[in-house]
Tab-separated table of C-alpha atoms in Angstrom:
chain	number	residue	atom	x	y	z
A	1	UNK	CA	62.880	-38.015	-91.104
A	2	UNK	CA	61.863	-37.349	-94.710
A	3	UNK	CA	58.466	-38.883	-95.585
A	4	UNK	CA	58.479	-41.948	-97.785
A	5	UNK	CA	54.722	-42.490	-97.947
A	6	UNK	CA	51.400	-40.665	-97.583
A	7	UNK	CA	50.633	-39.686	-93.997
A	8	UNK	CA	47.396	-40.101	-92.065
A	9	UNK	CA	47.079	-37.048	-89.797
A	10	UNK	CA	43.799	-36.262	-88.010
A	11	UNK	CA	42.360	-32.762	-88.175
A	12	UNK	CA	39.794	-30.882	-86.098
A	13	UNK	CA	38.390	-27.370	-85.935
A	14	UNK	CA	40.094	-26.615	-82.622
A	15	UNK	CA	36.961	-25.064	-81.103
A	16	UNK	CA	36.258	-27.883	-78.627
A	17	UNK	CA	38.288	-30.342	-76.576
A	18	UNK	CA	37.416	-32.715	-73.764
A	19	UNK	CA	39.263	-32.689	-70.444
A	20	UNK	CA	39.118	-34.948	-67.358
A	21	UNK	CA	37.493	-33.278	-64.355
A	22	UNK	CA	39.237	-33.043	-60.985
A	23	UNK	CA	37.810	-35.120	-58.118
A	24	UNK	CA	35.301	-33.318	-55.902
A	25	UNK	CA	34.579	-30.683	-58.547
A	26	UNK	CA	31.328	-29.534	-60.161
A	27	UNK	CA	31.503	-27.444	-63.337
A	28	UNK	CA	28.369	-25.569	-64.379
A	29	UNK	CA	27.201	-25.238	-67.978
A	30	UNK	CA	28.681	-22.279	-69.915
A	31	UNK	CA	31.075	-21.325	-67.111
A	32	UNK	CA	34.785	-20.800	-67.630
A	33	UNK	CA	36.930	-23.916	-67.417
A	34	UNK	CA	40.586	-23.933	-66.402
A	35	UNK	CA	43.253	-26.624	-66.249
A	36	UNK	CA	45.658	-27.548	-63.491
A	37	UNK	CA	49.233	-28.505	-64.374
A	38	UNK	CA	48.117	-32.140	-63.955
A	39	UNK	CA	45.684	-31.714	-66.872
A	40	UNK	CA	42.605	-31.879	-64.638
A	41	UNK	CA	39.727	-29.482	-65.387
A	42	UNK	CA	38.498	-27.126	-62.648
A	43	UNK	CA	36.402	-23.947	-62.520
A	44	UNK	CA	38.332	-20.813	-63.536
A	45	UNK	CA	39.615	-18.989	-60.488
A	46	UNK	CA	40.725	-22.201	-58.773
A	47	UNK	CA	44.118	-21.863	-57.084
A	48	UNK	CA	47.072	-23.208	-59.119
A	49	UNK	CA	45.170	-23.288	-62.419
A	50	UNK	CA	47.515	-22.682	-65.341
A	51	UNK	CA	45.284	-21.912	-68.361
A	52	UNK	CA	41.746	-21.184	-69.507
A	53	UNK	CA	40.437	-23.703	-72.043
A	54	UNK	CA	36.955	-22.355	-72.820
A	55	UNK	CA	33.324	-22.556	-71.701
A	56	UNK	CA	31.814	-25.790	-70.408
A	57	UNK	CA	29.338	-27.261	-72.887
A	58	UNK	CA	27.316	-28.883	-70.125
A	59	UNK	CA	26.977	-29.356	-66.379
A	60	UNK	CA	29.505	-31.906	-65.083
A	61	UNK	CA	29.229	-33.026	-61.457
A	62	UNK	CA	32.267	-34.995	-60.286
A	63	UNK	CA	31.868	-34.199	-56.583
A	64	UNK	CA	31.555	-37.886	-55.720
A	65	UNK	CA	34.078	-39.096	-58.292
A	66	UNK	CA	37.825	-39.576	-58.554
A	67	UNK	CA	40.165	-37.639	-60.825
A	68	UNK	CA	39.082	-38.156	-64.431
A	69	UNK	CA	35.919	-40.155	-63.738
A	70	UNK	CA	34.024	-37.583	-65.852
A	71	UNK	CA	35.021	-35.354	-68.741
A	72	UNK	CA	33.976	-31.802	-69.608
A	73	UNK	CA	33.766	-30.486	-73.157
A	74	UNK	CA	35.294	-26.991	-73.291
A	75	UNK	CA	34.191	-24.709	-76.127
A	76	UNK	CA	36.189	-21.928	-77.754
A	77	UNK	CA	34.749	-19.223	-79.967
A	78	UNK	CA	33.024	-15.853	-79.604
A	79	UNK	CA	30.546	-15.698	-76.722
A	80	UNK	CA	28.153	-12.999	-75.513
A	81	UNK	CA	28.925	-12.631	-71.815
A	82	UNK	CA	27.637	-10.281	-69.135
A	83	UNK	CA	30.596	-7.954	-68.690
A	84	UNK	CA	30.740	-4.157	-68.604
A	85	UNK	CA	32.691	-2.783	-71.555
A	86	UNK	CA	32.196	-0.361	-74.433
A	87	UNK	CA	33.445	0.209	-77.958
A	88	UNK	CA	36.828	1.640	-76.903
A	89	UNK	CA	37.540	-1.685	-75.170
A	90	UNK	CA	37.368	-3.747	-78.352
A	91	UNK	CA	40.615	-5.663	-78.641
A	92	UNK	CA	41.454	-5.449	-74.934
A	93	UNK	CA	42.424	-8.663	-73.135
A	94	UNK	CA	40.143	-9.924	-70.374
A	95	UNK	CA	41.016	-12.169	-67.448
A	96	UNK	CA	39.122	-14.642	-65.268
A	97	UNK	CA	38.319	-13.637	-61.690
A	98	UNK	CA	36.313	-16.839	-61.214
A	99	UNK	CA	34.262	-19.175	-63.400
A	100	UNK	CA	31.752	-16.487	-64.439
A	101	UNK	CA	33.417	-13.143	-63.632
A	102	UNK	CA	35.720	-11.290	-66.015
A	103	UNK	CA	38.012	-8.311	-65.489
A	104	UNK	CA	40.387	-6.129	-67.453
A	105	UNK	CA	42.721	-6.459	-64.462
A	106	UNK	CA	45.100	-9.362	-64.923
A	107	UNK	CA	47.019	-8.848	-61.706
A	108	UNK	CA	47.321	-11.455	-58.991
A	109	UNK	CA	47.959	-14.284	-61.434
A	110	UNK	CA	44.547	-14.075	-63.139
A	111	UNK	CA	44.476	-16.136	-66.318
A	112	UNK	CA	43.864	-14.722	-69.782
A	113	UNK	CA	40.459	-15.632	-71.227
A	114	UNK	CA	40.529	-13.801	-74.548
A	115	UNK	CA	39.779	-10.360	-75.970
A	116	UNK	CA	36.743	-8.114	-76.384
A	117	UNK	CA	35.456	-8.752	-79.910
A	118	UNK	CA	32.410	-6.475	-79.927
A	119	UNK	CA	29.445	-4.941	-78.105
A	120	UNK	CA	25.993	-6.047	-79.246
A	121	UNK	CA	22.568	-7.196	-78.025
A	122	UNK	CA	23.261	-5.917	-74.524
A	123	UNK	CA	26.262	-8.178	-74.111
A	124	UNK	CA	30.025	-8.001	-74.431
A	125	UNK	CA	31.271	-10.561	-76.939
A	126	UNK	CA	34.502	-12.213	-75.885
A	127	UNK	CA	36.707	-14.041	-78.363
A	128	UNK	CA	38.214	-17.143	-76.762
A	129	UNK	CA	40.577	-18.204	-79.556
A	130	UNK	CA	41.121	-21.766	-80.730
A	131	UNK	CA	44.813	-21.192	-80.028
A	132	UNK	CA	46.453	-18.770	-77.661
A	133	UNK	CA	47.802	-15.642	-79.272
A	134	UNK	CA	51.572	-15.430	-79.528
A	135	UNK	CA	53.098	-13.639	-76.539
A	136	UNK	CA	56.410	-11.909	-77.232
A	137	UNK	CA	58.512	-11.081	-74.135
A	138	UNK	CA	60.677	-7.973	-74.504
A	139	UNK	CA	63.288	-7.784	-71.737
A	140	UNK	CA	65.094	-4.548	-70.897
A	141	UNK	CA	67.939	-4.126	-68.433
A	142	UNK	CA	67.822	-1.066	-66.133
A	143	UNK	CA	71.265	-0.204	-64.762
A	144	UNK	CA	70.090	1.450	-61.549
A	145	UNK	CA	66.873	2.182	-59.680
A	146	UNK	CA	68.292	5.455	-58.348
A	147	UNK	CA	67.440	8.813	-59.922
A	148	UNK	CA	65.329	9.451	-62.991
A	149	UNK	CA	67.172	7.597	-65.722
A	150	UNK	CA	65.447	6.527	-68.930
A	151	UNK	CA	66.159	3.202	-70.644
A	152	UNK	CA	64.854	2.644	-74.161
A	153	UNK	CA	64.243	-0.300	-76.446
A	154	UNK	CA	62.466	-0.834	-79.780
A	155	UNK	CA	59.401	-2.924	-80.547
A	156	UNK	CA	59.939	-5.414	-83.367
A	157	UNK	CA	56.335	-6.636	-83.649
A	158	UNK	CA	52.806	-5.244	-83.796
A	159	UNK	CA	50.705	-5.951	-80.738
A	160	UNK	CA	49.587	-4.792	-77.347
A	161	UNK	CA	51.564	-4.706	-74.102
A	162	UNK	CA	49.372	-6.815	-71.838
A	163	UNK	CA	51.643	-7.134	-68.815
A	164	UNK	CA	54.770	-5.504	-67.356
A	165	UNK	CA	56.969	-7.369	-64.910
A	166	UNK	CA	60.130	-6.345	-63.068
A	167	UNK	CA	62.705	-8.285	-61.077
A	168	UNK	CA	65.372	-6.649	-58.910
A	169	UNK	CA	68.972	-7.676	-58.301
A	170	UNK	CA	69.158	-6.387	-54.720
A	171	UNK	CA	67.585	-4.397	-51.926
A	172	UNK	CA	66.165	-0.874	-51.941
A	173	UNK	CA	66.817	1.690	-49.220
A	174	UNK	CA	65.205	4.938	-48.051
A	175	UNK	CA	62.070	4.605	-50.185
A	176	UNK	CA	60.202	2.872	-53.006
A	177	UNK	CA	61.266	2.884	-56.652
A	178	UNK	CA	58.980	3.216	-59.665
A	179	UNK	CA	59.381	2.304	-63.323
A	180	UNK	CA	57.095	4.096	-65.785
A	181	UNK	CA	56.546	2.623	-69.246
A	182	UNK	CA	55.845	4.832	-72.264
A	183	UNK	CA	55.465	4.241	-76.001
A	184	UNK	CA	56.946	6.952	-78.207
A	185	UNK	CA	56.933	9.241	-75.168
A	186	UNK	CA	53.260	8.637	-74.280
A	187	UNK	CA	52.832	6.996	-70.850
A	188	UNK	CA	51.029	3.667	-70.892
A	189	UNK	CA	47.846	3.763	-68.828
A	190	UNK	CA	48.378	1.740	-65.644
A	191	UNK	CA	51.954	1.262	-66.786
A	192	UNK	CA	53.785	2.196	-63.577
A	193	UNK	CA	55.522	-0.555	-61.631
A	194	UNK	CA	56.054	0.256	-57.943
A	195	UNK	CA	58.843	-1.625	-56.185
A	196	UNK	CA	58.371	-1.453	-52.432
A	197	UNK	CA	61.415	-0.716	-50.283
A	198	UNK	CA	60.107	-2.342	-47.104
A	199	UNK	CA	61.266	-5.950	-47.019
A	200	UNK	CA	62.913	-5.691	-50.423
A	201	UNK	CA	65.364	-8.363	-51.560
A	202	UNK	CA	67.071	-9.624	-54.672
A	203	UNK	CA	64.588	-11.492	-56.850
A	204	UNK	CA	61.540	-9.417	-55.909
A	205	UNK	CA	59.002	-9.541	-58.755
A	206	UNK	CA	56.367	-6.852	-59.340
A	207	UNK	CA	53.653	-6.838	-62.006
A	208	UNK	CA	51.182	-4.368	-63.519
A	209	UNK	CA	48.596	-4.827	-66.271
A	210	UNK	CA	48.270	-1.891	-68.717
A	211	UNK	CA	44.703	-0.883	-69.533
A	212	UNK	CA	45.085	1.599	-72.426
A	213	UNK	CA	47.600	3.411	-74.661
A	214	UNK	CA	49.510	0.145	-74.845
A	215	UNK	CA	49.496	-0.679	-78.568
A	216	UNK	CA	52.880	-0.959	-80.292
A	217	UNK	CA	54.070	-1.214	-83.877
A	218	UNK	CA	57.443	-2.270	-85.261
A	219	UNK	CA	59.906	0.563	-84.705
A	220	UNK	CA	58.051	2.158	-81.791
A	221	UNK	CA	60.290	3.256	-78.950
A	222	UNK	CA	59.376	1.743	-75.581
A	223	UNK	CA	60.916	3.590	-72.643
A	224	UNK	CA	61.214	2.871	-68.944
A	225	UNK	CA	61.746	5.844	-66.619
A	226	UNK	CA	62.971	5.334	-63.073
A	227	UNK	CA	61.410	7.335	-60.226
A	228	UNK	CA	60.810	7.233	-56.509
A	229	UNK	CA	63.079	7.802	-53.514
A	230	UNK	CA	65.201	4.656	-53.473
A	231	UNK	CA	68.855	5.429	-52.620
A	232	UNK	CA	70.642	2.186	-53.537
A	233	UNK	CA	71.969	1.644	-57.056
A	234	UNK	CA	70.229	-1.708	-57.551
A	235	UNK	CA	69.802	-2.916	-61.148
A	236	UNK	CA	66.576	-4.456	-62.411
A	237	UNK	CA	65.147	-6.153	-65.472
A	238	UNK	CA	61.765	-5.218	-66.938
A	239	UNK	CA	59.828	-7.525	-69.248
A	240	UNK	CA	57.057	-6.150	-71.459
A	241	UNK	CA	54.760	-8.958	-72.658
A	242	UNK	CA	53.430	-8.124	-76.131
A	243	UNK	CA	50.387	-10.066	-77.332
A	244	UNK	CA	50.135	-10.252	-81.115
């Protein structure tokens, strides 16, 4: 409703929050912390984790405790981590393999940590933002996975395609199908989705994580070209996730 008096609203910098630690878990200082859907903190890389919340401020040992007996303070900001990258990687998203290992490969459900901010002092500086960057899903319908048809759409925002996903409406026969993503006619590096024919069924989901040539601007044409040897006219939907 419309305010009728002054409001008291707390504020904070957003660079640190405390989370209850899962029972039986030890989290080491300055390792990556993730959350389960229950809100319990676990080391990054733990099965069923849903988000990365930062680096642990200290060592928290809850191996002999119950859920939430101890809390961990998770820090966000720009941190100098041991991770192989160079200047051309600045701005690229990085994902958690486990609580201390990063990768540019976000496949297999790896969670987004942040982006490469810079290279200095023998370390790669990773920006773990106080708030997650906006992710814009751009869905495109492909009429058939037979032949070499091209389906086009237009980007409406500036950003970077960080993930491509496809879902099929039916089975494939004879062979696999591929979907190649390009921006203004330039193929996206690691932008080819392969849909396997063997064991295929409606609802199959396939994912790839682009590694370069994946930046878009408003008005750019994003195309999806069908390939492969599939012989059944199965439709599919492709979603390009654009991080702003």
